[in-house]
Amino acid sequence: MGKLDGRVILVTGAARGQGAAEARLFAAEGARVVLTDVLDDQGEALAAELGRDAAAYVHLDVGTEDGWTAAVAAAKDAFGRIDGLVNNAGVLRVNELVDTPLAEFEAVVRVNQVGAFLGMRAVAPELMAAGGGTIVNTASYVALSGMTFLTAYAATKAAVVGMTRVAAMELAGRNIRVNAMCPGAVDTAMTNPALLDPDTDPAEVAEAADGLYRKVVPLARIGRPEEVARLALFLSCEDSSYITGQPFVIDGGWLAGVSVL
């Protein structure tokens, strides 16, 4: 028996990184997973890997209302219902405050903040119809603490924590729990874009990253997508049945103290 047997869960940004790890773990725990992303080739490949009975891929730009309407309809066509949502899709832009163009700020808001809002708004009625369910939003440890050069990203992730708390209060009476994950640095293409460059030596990237995280993270390493996926599983199953409205930090202890490079 899996922890998610019989449940249908929609995961955004599921083509790679944390979203792909969550989709794989959820499917292994018995869920039928609706994978959504804008990276269609990778998303389709992951759905094929998981199998037609366990997964379906749907193209979704999370910042669009029409996209969410179509994704919810496709999920119901594929599996009949939706019991859970993981708002994982996100983008990161690094820039000093005074050098951040408005268009860049708005682009981050569109995906990270508006995407999470539209996802909750679109899926909550389906969870009500199913008799209850779970929403897991992906925030960040920078929602709870500052970090230079991340004005847009930190602003959107703080908004996600705020929306999580409000949604949890509004939806608790409908048997819907809403929580947020606040990861630190996780070894994905978003936080380590050099991994996408075919001319980059992965060993050199890993060595540089290891040196950095040994200095600032008490556990002395970067996080792994599978570790975040296990937190998403906990918040999506009955193991967390009395938890709602909470931000969960998963950062290797980074926020436990102050480190100086």
Short mmCIF file of C-alpha atoms in Angstrom, two decimals, residues 25-229:
data_model
loop_
_atom_site.label_atom_id
_atom_site.label_comp_id
_atom_site.label_asym_id
_atom_site.label_seq_id
_atom_site.Cartn_x
_atom_site.Cartn_y
_atom_site.Cartn_z
CA LEU A 25 7.93 9.58 -5.77
CA PHE A 26 4.19 10.23 -5.86
CA ALA A 27 3.71 7.63 -8.59
CA ALA A 28 5.79 5.14 -6.59
CA GLU A 29 3.47 5.79 -3.63
CA GLY A 30 0.39 4.93 -5.66
CA ALA A 31 -0.78 8.29 -6.99
CA ARG A 32 -1.82 9.05 -10.52
CA VAL A 33 0.14 12.15 -11.41
CA VAL A 34 -0.75 14.93 -13.81
CA LEU A 35 2.55 16.38 -14.98
CA THR A 36 2.46 19.97 -16.23
CA ASP A 37 5.21 22.16 -17.67
CA VAL A 38 6.19 24.21 -20.70
CA LEU A 39 9.06 21.79 -21.48
CA ASP A 40 6.91 19.46 -23.52
CA ASP A 41 9.52 16.97 -24.72
CA GLN A 42 10.85 16.36 -21.22
CA GLY A 43 7.39 16.25 -19.73
CA GLU A 44 6.14 13.75 -22.27
CA ALA A 45 9.23 11.60 -21.72
CA LEU A 46 8.68 11.50 -17.96
CA ALA A 47 5.00 10.61 -18.40
CA ALA A 48 6.03 7.75 -20.71
CA GLU A 49 8.58 6.60 -18.14
CA LEU A 50 5.97 6.49 -15.39
CA GLY A 51 3.41 4.78 -17.59
CA ARG A 52 0.02 5.70 -19.02
CA ASP A 53 -1.88 4.32 -16.02
CA ALA A 54 0.17 6.38 -13.57
CA ALA A 55 0.83 9.66 -15.34
CA ALA A 56 -0.41 12.10 -17.95
CA TYR A 57 1.39 15.15 -19.31
CA VAL A 58 -0.34 18.48 -19.97
CA HIS A 59 1.27 21.64 -21.33
CA LEU A 60 0.72 24.48 -18.85
CA ASP A 61 1.97 28.03 -18.63
CA VAL A 62 1.11 28.61 -14.96
CA GLY A 63 0.77 32.37 -15.41
CA THR A 64 -2.31 32.09 -17.63
CA GLU A 65 -5.93 31.62 -16.59
CA ASP A 66 -6.80 29.77 -19.79
CA GLY A 67 -3.87 27.44 -19.26
CA TRP A 68 -5.13 26.44 -15.83
CA THR A 69 -8.67 25.92 -17.10
CA ALA A 70 -7.38 23.59 -19.81
CA ALA A 71 -5.03 21.75 -17.44
CA VAL A 72 -7.75 21.05 -14.90
CA ALA A 73 -10.06 19.82 -17.65
CA ALA A 74 -7.32 17.57 -19.06
CA ALA A 75 -6.58 16.14 -15.61
CA LYS A 76 -10.22 15.27 -15.11
CA ASP A 77 -10.42 13.75 -18.58
CA ALA A 78 -7.39 11.59 -17.82
CA PHE A 79 -8.18 10.46 -14.27
CA GLY A 80 -11.67 11.71 -13.38
CA ARG A 81 -10.77 13.95 -10.45
CA ILE A 82 -8.06 15.94 -8.66
CA ASP A 83 -7.17 15.28 -5.02
CA GLY A 84 -4.01 17.31 -4.65
CA LEU A 85 -1.85 20.06 -6.09
CA VAL A 86 1.86 20.77 -5.85
CA ASN A 87 2.66 24.28 -7.05
CA ASN A 88 6.29 23.63 -7.94
CA ALA A 89 6.89 25.72 -11.08
CA GLY A 90 9.23 28.63 -10.52
CA VAL A 91 11.87 30.86 -12.05
CA LEU A 92 14.91 32.56 -10.53
CA ARG A 93 16.52 35.80 -11.63
CA VAL A 94 19.60 37.22 -9.92
CA ASN A 95 20.07 40.97 -10.04
CA GLU A 96 20.84 43.93 -7.82
CA LEU A 97 17.76 45.89 -6.81
CA VAL A 98 18.72 49.08 -8.65
CA ASP A 99 19.55 47.14 -11.81
CA THR A 100 16.37 45.02 -11.93
CA PRO A 101 14.18 45.99 -14.91
CA LEU A 102 10.45 46.12 -14.26
CA ALA A 103 9.90 43.52 -16.99
CA GLU A 104 12.23 41.10 -15.19
CA PHE A 105 10.49 41.65 -11.84
CA GLU A 106 7.08 41.15 -13.42
CA ALA A 107 8.22 37.97 -15.21
CA VAL A 108 9.23 36.40 -11.88
CA VAL A 109 5.97 37.50 -10.25
CA ARG A 110 3.97 36.01 -13.13
CA VAL A 111 5.35 32.52 -12.65
CA ASN A 112 6.14 32.27 -8.96
CA GLN A 113 3.33 34.31 -7.42
CA VAL A 114 0.54 34.56 -9.98
CA GLY A 115 1.11 30.93 -10.99
CA ALA A 116 0.62 29.72 -7.42
CA PHE A 117 -2.45 31.92 -6.97
CA LEU A 118 -4.08 30.73 -10.18
CA GLY A 119 -3.25 27.12 -9.35
CA MET A 120 -4.89 27.27 -5.94
CA ARG A 121 -7.90 29.12 -7.33
CA ALA A 122 -8.37 26.64 -10.17
CA VAL A 123 -7.84 23.44 -8.20
CA ALA A 124 -9.57 24.27 -4.90
CA PRO A 125 -13.09 23.73 -6.33
CA GLU A 126 -11.99 20.31 -7.61
CA LEU A 127 -10.67 19.39 -4.17
CA MET A 128 -13.97 20.49 -2.66
CA ALA A 129 -15.81 18.27 -5.12
CA ALA A 130 -13.54 15.37 -4.17
CA GLY A 131 -14.37 15.81 -0.49
CA GLY A 132 -11.06 17.38 0.47
CA GLY A 133 -7.41 17.29 -0.48
CA THR A 134 -4.04 18.95 -0.17
CA ILE A 135 -2.19 21.88 -1.68
CA VAL A 136 1.57 22.16 -1.35
CA ASN A 137 3.08 25.45 -2.45
CA THR A 138 6.78 25.85 -3.12
CA ALA A 139 8.18 28.95 -1.45
CA SER A 140 11.83 29.34 -0.39
CA TYR A 141 13.96 29.96 2.65
CA VAL A 142 14.51 33.47 1.25
CA ALA A 143 10.82 34.09 1.97
CA LEU A 144 11.82 34.04 5.64
CA SER A 145 15.20 35.75 5.44
CA GLY A 146 16.89 38.22 3.12
CA MET A 147 19.49 37.46 0.48
CA THR A 148 21.23 39.96 -1.75
CA PHE A 149 20.41 40.12 -5.47
CA LEU A 150 17.10 38.24 -5.08
CA THR A 151 14.55 41.04 -4.73
CA ALA A 152 12.06 39.63 -7.24
CA TYR A 153 12.48 36.02 -6.18
CA ALA A 154 12.29 36.75 -2.44
CA ALA A 155 9.22 38.96 -2.91
CA THR A 156 7.32 36.26 -4.77
CA LYS A 157 8.24 33.52 -2.33
CA ALA A 158 7.20 35.64 0.65
CA ALA A 159 3.89 36.16 -1.14
CA VAL A 160 3.51 32.40 -1.54
CA VAL A 161 3.88 31.93 2.22
CA GLY A 162 1.27 34.63 2.82
CA MET A 163 -1.17 33.13 0.34
CA THR A 164 -0.62 29.70 1.88
CA ARG A 165 -1.67 30.91 5.31
CA VAL A 166 -4.80 32.64 4.02
CA ALA A 167 -5.83 29.69 1.84
CA ALA A 168 -5.32 27.30 4.74
CA MET A 169 -7.73 29.29 6.89
CA GLU A 170 -10.33 29.67 4.15
CA LEU A 171 -10.24 26.04 3.02
CA ALA A 172 -9.87 24.18 6.32
CA GLY A 173 -13.63 23.84 6.66
CA ARG A 174 -13.72 22.03 3.32
CA ASN A 175 -11.16 19.43 4.47
CA ILE A 176 -8.39 20.98 2.36
CA ARG A 177 -4.96 21.45 3.89
CA VAL A 178 -2.53 24.02 2.47
CA ASN A 179 1.16 24.15 3.36
CA ALA A 180 4.35 25.58 1.93
CA MET A 181 7.83 24.18 1.46
CA CYS A 182 10.77 26.56 1.90
CA PRO A 183 13.80 24.88 0.35
CA GLY A 184 17.30 26.24 0.56
CA ALA A 185 19.65 25.64 -2.33
CA VAL A 186 18.73 22.46 -4.20
CA ASP A 187 20.80 20.85 -6.92
CA THR A 188 18.63 21.58 -9.96
CA ALA A 189 19.07 23.43 -13.24
CA MET A 190 17.32 26.49 -11.79
CA THR A 191 19.84 27.04 -8.99
CA ASN A 192 22.76 25.62 -10.96
CA PRO A 193 22.23 26.79 -14.57
CA ALA A 194 25.77 25.78 -15.49
CA LEU A 195 24.45 22.22 -15.58
CA LEU A 196 22.57 23.16 -18.77
CA ASP A 197 25.75 24.33 -20.54
CA PRO A 198 27.28 21.48 -22.57
CA ASP A 199 30.68 23.23 -22.42
CA THR A 200 30.72 23.22 -18.62
CA ASP A 201 32.66 20.54 -16.77
CA PRO A 202 30.17 19.05 -14.25
CA ALA A 203 33.05 18.11 -11.95
CA GLU A 204 34.23 21.72 -11.79
CA VAL A 205 30.70 22.95 -11.10
CA ALA A 206 30.26 20.38 -8.34
CA GLU A 207 33.61 21.27 -6.75
CA ALA A 208 32.82 24.99 -6.67
CA ALA A 209 29.35 24.39 -5.26
CA ASP A 210 30.65 22.00 -2.62
CA GLY A 211 33.11 24.62 -1.43
CA LEU A 212 30.36 27.22 -1.10
CA TYR A 213 27.87 25.02 0.73
CA ARG A 214 30.48 23.67 3.14
CA LYS A 215 30.89 27.27 4.29
CA VAL A 216 27.26 28.31 4.67
CA VAL A 217 25.23 25.12 5.30
CA PRO A 218 25.64 23.26 8.60
CA LEU A 219 25.03 19.93 6.82
CA ALA A 220 27.82 21.01 4.46
CA ARG A 221 26.16 20.24 1.13
CA ILE A 222 23.50 21.33 -1.31
CA GLY A 223 20.07 19.73 -1.08
CA ARG A 224 18.84 17.02 -3.42
CA PRO A 225 15.53 17.15 -5.32
CA GLU A 226 14.55 13.79 -3.83
CA GLU A 227 14.77 15.25 -0.34
CA VAL A 228 12.33 18.02 -1.19
CA ALA A 229 10.08 15.43 -2.84
#
